[in-house]
XYZ file of C-alpha atoms in Angstrom:
533
model
C -28.301 21.402 -14.363
C -24.831 19.791 -14.850
C -23.435 16.982 -13.186
C -21.060 14.234 -13.010
C -21.586 10.849 -13.971
C -19.745 7.204 -12.704
C -20.462 3.616 -13.537
C -20.440 1.450 -11.377
C -22.083 -1.929 -13.374
C -22.064 -3.960 -16.576
C -24.093 -4.475 -19.416
C -23.056 -7.555 -21.260
C -20.110 -9.752 -21.330
C -19.875 -10.000 -24.559
C -20.518 -6.809 -25.384
C -17.165 -6.117 -23.434
C -15.250 -8.636 -24.452
C -15.912 -7.216 -28.563
C -15.011 -3.816 -27.250
C -12.123 -4.811 -25.196
C -11.049 -7.086 -28.888
C -10.862 -3.829 -30.708
C -7.546 -2.589 -29.010
C -5.581 -5.914 -30.440
C -7.338 -7.113 -33.347
C -5.383 -4.284 -35.387
C -3.192 -5.714 -37.709
C 0.542 -4.251 -37.638
C 1.250 -2.622 -40.715
C 4.297 -1.860 -41.368
C 3.893 2.738 -41.596
C 7.505 4.300 -43.094
C 10.100 4.170 -40.051
C 9.881 8.166 -39.887
C 6.534 7.604 -38.958
C 7.121 5.449 -36.298
C 9.932 7.522 -34.616
C 7.926 10.282 -34.842
C 5.551 8.552 -32.839
C 7.584 7.217 -30.458
C 9.279 10.414 -29.424
C 6.473 12.874 -29.479
C 6.575 15.978 -27.637
C 2.746 16.672 -28.610
C 0.426 17.529 -25.490
C -3.145 17.650 -25.801
C -6.602 19.473 -24.441
C -9.592 18.912 -24.428
C -11.745 21.977 -23.407
C -9.362 23.666 -21.252
C -8.198 20.494 -19.487
C -5.314 18.199 -19.956
C -6.149 14.804 -22.257
C -3.365 11.988 -22.030
C -4.659 9.740 -24.319
C -2.564 5.933 -24.391
C -1.127 6.579 -27.756
C 0.907 9.349 -27.999
C 0.178 11.904 -31.293
C 3.211 12.817 -33.604
C 3.727 15.049 -36.399
C 5.068 13.950 -39.584
C 5.373 16.083 -43.131
C 3.764 18.792 -41.675
C 0.966 17.060 -40.531
C -0.479 16.327 -36.556
C -1.851 12.815 -36.827
C -3.918 12.247 -33.439
C -4.437 8.104 -32.469
C -7.959 7.587 -33.368
C -9.359 4.884 -30.912
C -8.571 7.178 -28.298
C -9.204 10.814 -29.312
C -12.949 8.715 -30.280
C -12.915 7.834 -26.379
C -12.029 11.154 -25.305
C -14.711 12.555 -27.689
C -17.583 10.555 -26.383
C -17.799 7.922 -28.967
C -17.816 4.483 -29.122
C -15.231 3.414 -31.540
C -14.990 -0.240 -33.569
C -12.791 -1.647 -36.487
C -14.158 -4.121 -39.030
C -11.288 -6.748 -39.676
C -12.956 -7.482 -43.240
C -13.630 -4.000 -44.076
C -10.504 -2.671 -42.262
C -12.744 -0.098 -41.866
C -13.018 1.955 -37.998
C -16.221 3.123 -36.722
C -17.085 5.740 -34.431
C -20.173 5.807 -33.002
C -21.704 8.854 -31.566
C -25.876 10.331 -30.785
C -27.180 11.616 -33.936
C -23.341 10.816 -35.578
C -21.745 7.423 -37.055
C -18.316 8.177 -38.700
C -16.625 5.213 -40.576
C -12.750 6.106 -41.854
C -11.959 2.898 -44.206
C -8.207 2.468 -44.001
C -6.408 3.992 -46.809
C -8.498 6.131 -48.346
C -8.526 9.925 -48.694
C -11.999 10.130 -47.570
C -14.762 8.862 -44.786
C -18.186 8.773 -44.233
C -20.111 10.967 -41.405
C -23.601 10.149 -41.738
C -24.039 8.784 -44.991
C -21.853 11.880 -46.195
C -18.042 11.781 -47.852
C -16.030 13.875 -46.148
C -12.368 15.047 -47.551
C -9.243 14.188 -45.362
C -6.518 15.785 -45.306
C -4.664 12.884 -45.238
C -4.878 9.362 -45.061
C -4.886 7.110 -41.962
C -2.167 5.859 -40.634
C -1.377 2.622 -39.575
C 1.892 2.673 -37.090
C 2.400 -0.255 -34.590
C -0.689 -1.081 -34.765
C -2.322 1.320 -34.248
C -4.159 3.910 -36.573
C -3.830 7.676 -36.751
C -5.984 10.205 -38.056
C -4.804 13.785 -39.492
C -6.025 16.276 -36.726
C -8.007 18.740 -39.563
C -10.286 15.092 -39.505
C -11.008 15.816 -35.883
C -12.302 18.910 -36.798
C -14.556 18.158 -40.262
C -16.160 15.045 -39.123
C -16.127 15.510 -35.595
C -17.685 18.854 -35.137
C -14.604 19.816 -32.857
C -12.891 22.882 -32.022
C -9.094 22.265 -33.428
C -6.244 24.680 -33.347
C -2.609 23.901 -33.310
C -0.184 26.205 -30.940
C 3.251 25.640 -32.406
C 4.975 27.327 -29.898
C 4.129 24.466 -27.378
C 3.632 21.307 -29.629
C -0.027 21.169 -27.957
C -3.325 20.287 -29.863
C -6.315 22.481 -28.487
C -9.619 20.615 -28.666
C -13.226 22.455 -27.819
C -16.204 19.883 -27.812
C -19.768 20.945 -26.465
C -20.195 17.905 -23.654
C -24.193 18.169 -23.665
C -23.470 14.356 -23.841
C -21.946 12.317 -21.384
C -21.024 8.695 -22.389
C -21.462 6.254 -19.613
C -17.280 4.365 -20.532
C -17.051 2.180 -21.484
C -20.530 1.449 -21.788
C -22.531 1.989 -25.111
C -24.711 4.378 -23.123
C -25.036 8.206 -23.285
C -27.399 10.456 -21.137
C -28.097 14.633 -22.785
C -27.626 16.044 -19.572
C -29.432 18.870 -20.435
C -32.508 17.738 -22.405
C -32.895 13.996 -20.669
C -32.575 12.070 -23.321
C -31.261 8.752 -23.533
C -28.927 6.956 -26.108
C -27.756 3.524 -26.380
C -26.621 1.164 -28.807
C -26.630 -2.695 -28.195
C -23.128 -3.611 -29.502
C -20.172 -1.645 -31.470
C -21.450 -2.927 -35.194
C -25.094 -0.959 -34.188
C -25.863 2.610 -34.550
C -26.582 4.577 -31.354
C -30.528 4.712 -30.909
C -33.183 7.667 -28.932
C -34.476 5.323 -26.624
C -36.453 7.833 -24.395
C -36.219 10.693 -22.103
C -35.104 10.375 -18.537
C -37.936 11.905 -16.280
C -35.648 13.290 -13.556
C -34.433 16.783 -12.031
C -31.454 16.377 -10.806
C -29.513 18.193 -7.615
C -26.167 16.149 -7.263
C -23.727 13.861 -8.134
C -25.054 11.383 -10.367
C -24.102 7.408 -11.165
C -25.816 4.354 -12.978
C -25.927 1.521 -11.009
C -26.285 -0.923 -13.527
C -27.535 -1.534 -17.102
C -28.841 -5.395 -16.149
C -30.509 -7.075 -18.894
C -32.692 -9.953 -18.536
C -33.760 -10.986 -21.282
C -36.112 -8.930 -23.282
C -36.057 -6.780 -20.328
C -32.938 -4.198 -19.185
C -33.577 -2.161 -16.269
C -31.085 0.890 -16.372
C -30.526 2.342 -12.889
C -29.594 6.483 -12.375
C -28.970 7.557 -8.800
C -28.792 11.374 -7.385
C -27.001 12.068 -4.420
C -26.916 15.016 -2.364
C -26.994 16.389 0.908
C -30.651 17.356 2.613
C -28.829 17.758 4.720
C -27.943 14.078 5.408
C -26.975 12.177 2.420
C -30.143 11.997 0.060
C -30.599 9.368 -2.857
C -33.427 10.109 -5.665
C -33.344 6.390 -7.229
C -34.402 6.483 -11.349
C -35.147 2.660 -12.319
C -35.783 2.440 -16.213
C -37.441 -0.644 -18.034
C -36.538 -0.816 -21.630
C -37.779 -2.779 -24.403
C -36.958 -2.979 -27.935
C -33.971 0.248 -27.462
C -37.488 1.765 -25.997
C -37.991 3.308 -22.218
C -41.298 2.471 -21.499
C -41.420 1.950 -17.849
C -39.869 4.973 -15.299
C -40.241 4.658 -11.197
C -38.754 7.009 -8.604
C -37.807 6.247 -4.938
C -36.512 8.850 -2.694
C -33.838 7.443 0.335
C -32.679 8.940 3.223
C -28.877 8.373 4.895
C -28.278 4.891 3.580
C -29.356 3.397 -0.058
C -28.063 -0.618 -1.035
C -29.670 -1.430 -4.626
C -32.131 -2.533 -5.401
C -32.701 -5.737 -7.099
C -33.781 -5.195 -10.742
C -34.992 -9.141 -11.805
C -35.458 -13.108 -10.558
C -35.524 -16.065 -12.132
C -37.531 -19.560 -11.459
C -36.981 -23.242 -12.157
C -38.607 -24.403 -14.803
C -37.974 -28.322 -16.661
C -38.108 -26.263 -19.767
C -35.888 -24.058 -18.623
C -35.409 -21.019 -16.526
C -38.428 -18.223 -16.232
C -36.798 -14.539 -16.037
C -38.913 -11.675 -14.080
C -37.735 -8.344 -14.096
C -38.817 -5.926 -10.733
C -39.120 -2.538 -10.126
C -39.766 0.032 -7.388
C -40.915 3.201 -6.220
C -39.690 2.582 -2.793
C -43.692 1.439 -2.037
C -44.607 -0.835 -4.499
C -43.133 -3.467 -6.205
C -43.912 -4.311 -10.008
C -42.325 -7.475 -11.283
C -42.808 -8.372 -15.108
C -42.413 -10.872 -17.734
C -40.484 -11.690 -20.619
C -42.892 -9.722 -23.182
C -42.975 -6.276 -20.625
C -46.461 -7.418 -18.787
C -47.152 -6.502 -15.101
C -47.617 -9.948 -13.385
C -47.512 -9.071 -9.571
C -47.380 -5.846 -7.529
C -46.483 -5.811 -4.271
C -47.645 -3.167 -1.658
C -44.927 -2.776 0.784
C -46.633 -1.577 3.832
C -49.648 -3.363 3.556
C -47.316 -6.240 3.760
C -45.679 -4.866 6.328
C -47.871 -2.602 8.250
C -45.372 0.136 8.370
C -45.752 3.229 6.645
C -41.989 3.411 5.127
C -39.964 3.850 2.172
C -38.437 0.076 1.983
C -35.027 -0.843 -0.159
C -35.680 -4.075 -1.840
C -32.995 -6.177 -1.908
C -34.817 -9.721 -3.860
C -38.204 -10.903 -5.155
C -39.396 -14.074 -5.085
C -42.318 -16.251 -6.318
C -43.214 -16.083 -2.777
C -41.135 -13.641 -0.557
C -39.658 -10.358 -0.822
C -36.645 -9.454 1.506
C -36.892 -5.484 2.644
C -34.868 -2.619 4.316
C -37.032 0.063 6.331
C -35.837 3.110 5.535
C -36.348 3.968 9.428
C -35.823 0.516 11.270
C -33.078 -0.128 8.851
C -33.727 -3.584 9.475
C -33.832 -6.346 7.144
C -37.354 -8.242 7.098
C -38.347 -11.317 5.058
C -41.531 -10.967 3.473
C -43.375 -14.564 3.212
C -46.685 -14.417 0.978
C -46.743 -17.802 1.822
C -48.483 -17.846 5.380
C -48.344 -13.822 4.673
C -45.626 -13.539 7.569
C -42.728 -10.679 8.013
C -39.830 -11.819 10.124
C -37.086 -9.198 11.401
C -34.310 -11.558 10.346
C -31.272 -9.415 12.393
C -33.663 -11.033 15.110
C -33.012 -15.014 13.828
C -29.952 -14.115 12.906
C -27.883 -11.906 14.855
C -26.793 -12.880 18.329
C -25.419 -10.559 21.378
C -23.296 -7.605 20.616
C -23.922 -7.503 17.149
C -27.712 -7.727 17.588
C -27.635 -5.409 19.776
C -25.761 -3.143 17.266
C -28.563 -4.078 14.487
C -31.127 -2.734 16.738
C -29.758 0.684 18.943
C -27.221 1.854 16.445
C -27.767 5.275 14.696
C -24.833 5.994 13.047
C -24.474 6.810 9.832
C -27.517 4.794 9.906
C -29.465 2.473 12.048
C -30.172 -1.275 11.283
C -27.796 -4.097 10.381
C -25.496 -4.849 8.116
C -27.323 -8.351 6.867
C -27.587 -8.978 2.975
C -29.729 -11.071 0.848
C -27.176 -13.883 -0.870
C -29.679 -16.093 -2.547
C -31.757 -19.073 -2.416
C -30.446 -21.210 -5.069
C -28.704 -24.085 -2.057
C -32.263 -25.751 -1.779
C -34.983 -24.298 -4.453
C -38.143 -24.774 -3.159
C -37.103 -25.641 0.093
C -37.436 -22.290 1.662
C -33.805 -22.028 2.595
C -32.361 -18.487 1.777
C -28.699 -17.717 2.256
C -27.425 -13.488 4.101
C -24.031 -12.286 3.982
C -23.040 -10.485 7.228
C -20.421 -7.967 7.393
C -20.042 -7.778 11.554
C -19.329 -4.600 12.190
C -16.818 -5.552 14.860
C -15.292 -7.602 11.878
C -13.404 -4.914 9.236
C -12.059 -5.549 6.593
C -13.328 -9.615 7.452
C -14.798 -12.525 4.727
C -18.746 -11.961 4.901
C -20.356 -14.307 7.079
C -22.714 -16.873 5.353
C -26.000 -17.209 7.546
C -29.279 -19.927 6.395
C -32.804 -18.816 7.685
C -35.280 -21.781 7.215
C -38.895 -20.310 5.999
C -41.091 -22.114 8.777
C -43.820 -21.892 5.928
C -41.500 -24.674 4.295
C -40.995 -26.917 6.967
C -43.332 -29.640 5.739
C -41.369 -29.539 2.751
C -38.093 -29.456 4.129
C -38.737 -33.345 5.801
C -38.055 -34.609 1.959
C -34.423 -33.731 2.169
C -31.872 -36.054 2.221
C -31.110 -36.963 5.927
C -27.532 -34.710 6.713
C -25.010 -37.838 6.685
C -21.738 -37.096 8.145
C -17.974 -37.251 6.028
C -17.941 -40.651 7.240
C -20.941 -42.433 6.860
C -20.777 -40.856 2.867
C -16.848 -41.905 2.441
C -18.535 -45.171 3.563
C -21.057 -45.973 1.824
C -18.800 -44.580 -1.628
C -19.040 -47.041 -4.696
C -20.586 -47.381 -8.556
C -23.677 -47.858 -7.537
C -23.817 -45.366 -4.763
C -22.488 -42.130 -6.712
C -24.038 -40.302 -9.310
C -21.294 -38.278 -10.688
C -18.443 -36.662 -10.219
C -17.997 -32.831 -11.936
C -14.535 -30.833 -11.479
C -13.336 -27.629 -12.299
C -10.887 -24.694 -11.320
C -12.513 -21.296 -11.168
C -14.481 -21.321 -14.946
C -12.592 -23.913 -16.100
C -14.939 -27.324 -16.205
C -12.662 -30.647 -16.834
C -14.915 -33.752 -18.509
C -17.258 -35.026 -15.659
C -16.886 -39.004 -14.294
C -20.121 -40.264 -14.441
C -21.061 -43.611 -13.131
C -23.794 -44.823 -15.696
C -20.541 -44.769 -18.106
C -18.779 -47.792 -17.626
C -15.337 -45.930 -18.689
C -15.332 -43.980 -16.089
C -16.473 -46.121 -13.460
C -12.634 -46.348 -12.537
C -12.038 -43.010 -11.541
C -14.911 -42.832 -9.515
C -13.900 -45.992 -7.279
C -10.008 -43.270 -7.167
C -12.559 -40.666 -5.800
C -13.984 -42.789 -3.396
C -10.526 -44.179 -2.544
C -9.667 -40.995 -2.040
C -12.536 -40.101 0.698
C -12.443 -42.852 2.094
C -8.594 -41.954 2.906
C -8.788 -38.240 4.097
C -12.184 -39.168 6.315
C -9.442 -42.414 7.850
C -6.676 -40.043 8.764
C -7.448 -36.575 8.075
C -7.916 -33.411 10.564
C -10.787 -32.344 10.605
C -11.678 -28.807 11.959
C -14.640 -26.270 11.783
C -14.594 -23.348 9.527
C -16.153 -20.194 9.588
C -19.130 -19.985 7.245
C -18.195 -17.536 4.356
C -18.508 -16.794 0.907
C -15.809 -16.826 -1.386
C -14.059 -14.582 -3.390
C -13.831 -16.486 -6.579
C -15.227 -19.630 -8.325
C -15.227 -23.193 -7.017
C -11.789 -25.283 -7.092
C -12.208 -28.339 -6.946
C -14.503 -31.715 -7.406
C -17.696 -32.105 -6.153
C -19.179 -35.695 -5.817
C -22.867 -36.327 -6.460
C -24.366 -39.333 -4.507
C -27.681 -40.966 -5.766
C -28.998 -40.567 -1.989
C -29.390 -37.119 -2.556
C -25.964 -35.367 -1.029
C -22.719 -34.427 -2.061
C -19.617 -33.481 -0.710
C -16.214 -31.552 -2.121
C -12.534 -31.832 -2.591
C -10.629 -29.402 -3.670
C -6.883 -28.166 -3.185
C -5.752 -26.705 0.271
C -2.187 -24.834 0.592
C 0.650 -27.332 -0.268
C 0.348 -30.805 -0.682
C -3.083 -30.696 1.634
C -6.402 -31.992 -0.307
C -9.679 -30.779 1.923
C -12.617 -32.691 2.658
C -15.720 -30.359 2.972
C -16.751 -27.274 1.155
C -14.455 -23.909 0.453
C -18.078 -22.144 2.269
C -16.605 -23.548 5.109
C -18.073 -25.775 8.103
C -16.310 -28.776 9.123
C -13.627 -29.742 6.947
C -11.722 -32.563 6.938
C -7.647 -32.037 5.377
C -5.423 -34.518 5.434
C -1.673 -34.264 3.981
C -0.419 -36.382 1.088
C 1.553 -35.636 -2.172
C 0.944 -38.812 -3.870
C -3.135 -38.171 -3.188
C -2.599 -34.427 -4.468
C -1.120 -35.795 -7.625
C -3.718 -38.279 -7.914
C -6.154 -35.355 -7.822
C -4.882 -33.432 -10.618
C -4.711 -36.152 -12.694
C -8.397 -36.614 -13.160
C -8.972 -33.667 -14.397
C -9.384 -34.163 -18.163
C -10.341 -31.116 -20.653
C -13.811 -31.354 -21.682
C -12.703 -30.997 -25.265
C -11.088 -34.135 -25.383
């Protein structure tokens, strides 16, 4: 059956950047003024399979020939469009079809065969246009020009659905799946999706993890309550090598698809698939290295959402109770996290509520703060505080109690400031979002005066500032500020607050000291030196 697709995630930042670059990489060539004027004052309408299409760049009519914008029309037709600056060639890619249009040429290459163009490509205001007839002859599209209404009617088989703006196509009839790794590579058939869709199909994400890629489709329909069929594919070397199907009623949250383990030689990556009852863990070579039977581990016959997998733990949500549960493989225990992290009416809601589904609103957030010490973070969106930030809650696994004894003794801000000196500070790292600055390293003599300045700032903030306790939340942006790392193993952050205030503490909340001091803010900013210097 035919179905609707929506896309909710991403493939790779590099691919997206390359795709986006096409819009700005075209060289601006001065076409004749008549064409420019025609494009600017177009009254041409466009339909695709009977529905109005509105390309970002309008078509135009010049000397009896209708020209359509190649990039916009490529997207309307479901192709991936790229521009090769050196070759001055536009390429359109689609399942079983590669079209190349050299700028200035009177012919195009369609799957390696030359096809004559009725008119050469045109460049107007930095945009490439192709004659209308090209889309009929080269793209297999039925094209009709209705002169009386100035309308281009285009008709094309829509068996393939492209998951825009990503390079994945799904044949809605055969379920053949196609993809390309980047805009310079032809589209490849990677296999067939083993599924019978009944409702609205979405994709939860295509996550690349080393040599593995996990692509997830979700088919949602009423049965009579909301039902979700989830199909997870493991892709290697442009082939589907594994498929898993899980079914959930009333509630579905995306399952995790990977995790990383730190190794001195570099991070080791693992890929995760689940059918809601079993969890399979694959290494970077695509081999199964661990299997977890969730019903056996929890002593519950149920279907589970899998929020997190680690080397010795899993975080799952059984469908019937909806209560997020920690499976500790180290001591073979299970813990209902709401019982440990929530109190009062929040805990009562988690235990008693059944609408629209049972359970809590906790979600796994990470284990990065102290890896190897059994400390897990969770985000909590309280049903009693709509539209507020997620609260950060921390759970310490009992199985790591001995390891946590080796953690540095927690010191107060005042104690850290009092001890701050060149021989007690290891480094100071500074950043503004994704912009990082040159760090101050205590071992470098040229950085030591900067570290002394940071220590003076810490001492002044703790001596003159006002301490408050803020809610522990998750930031909506990357960190903006500096992190002071001590040789004792602990650290503290300084960041800009509103106006001329500096804050000592954490953007994540908790105890924080604020001090309003315009001169200190200037000193704080002067310490930021570009890492390129």
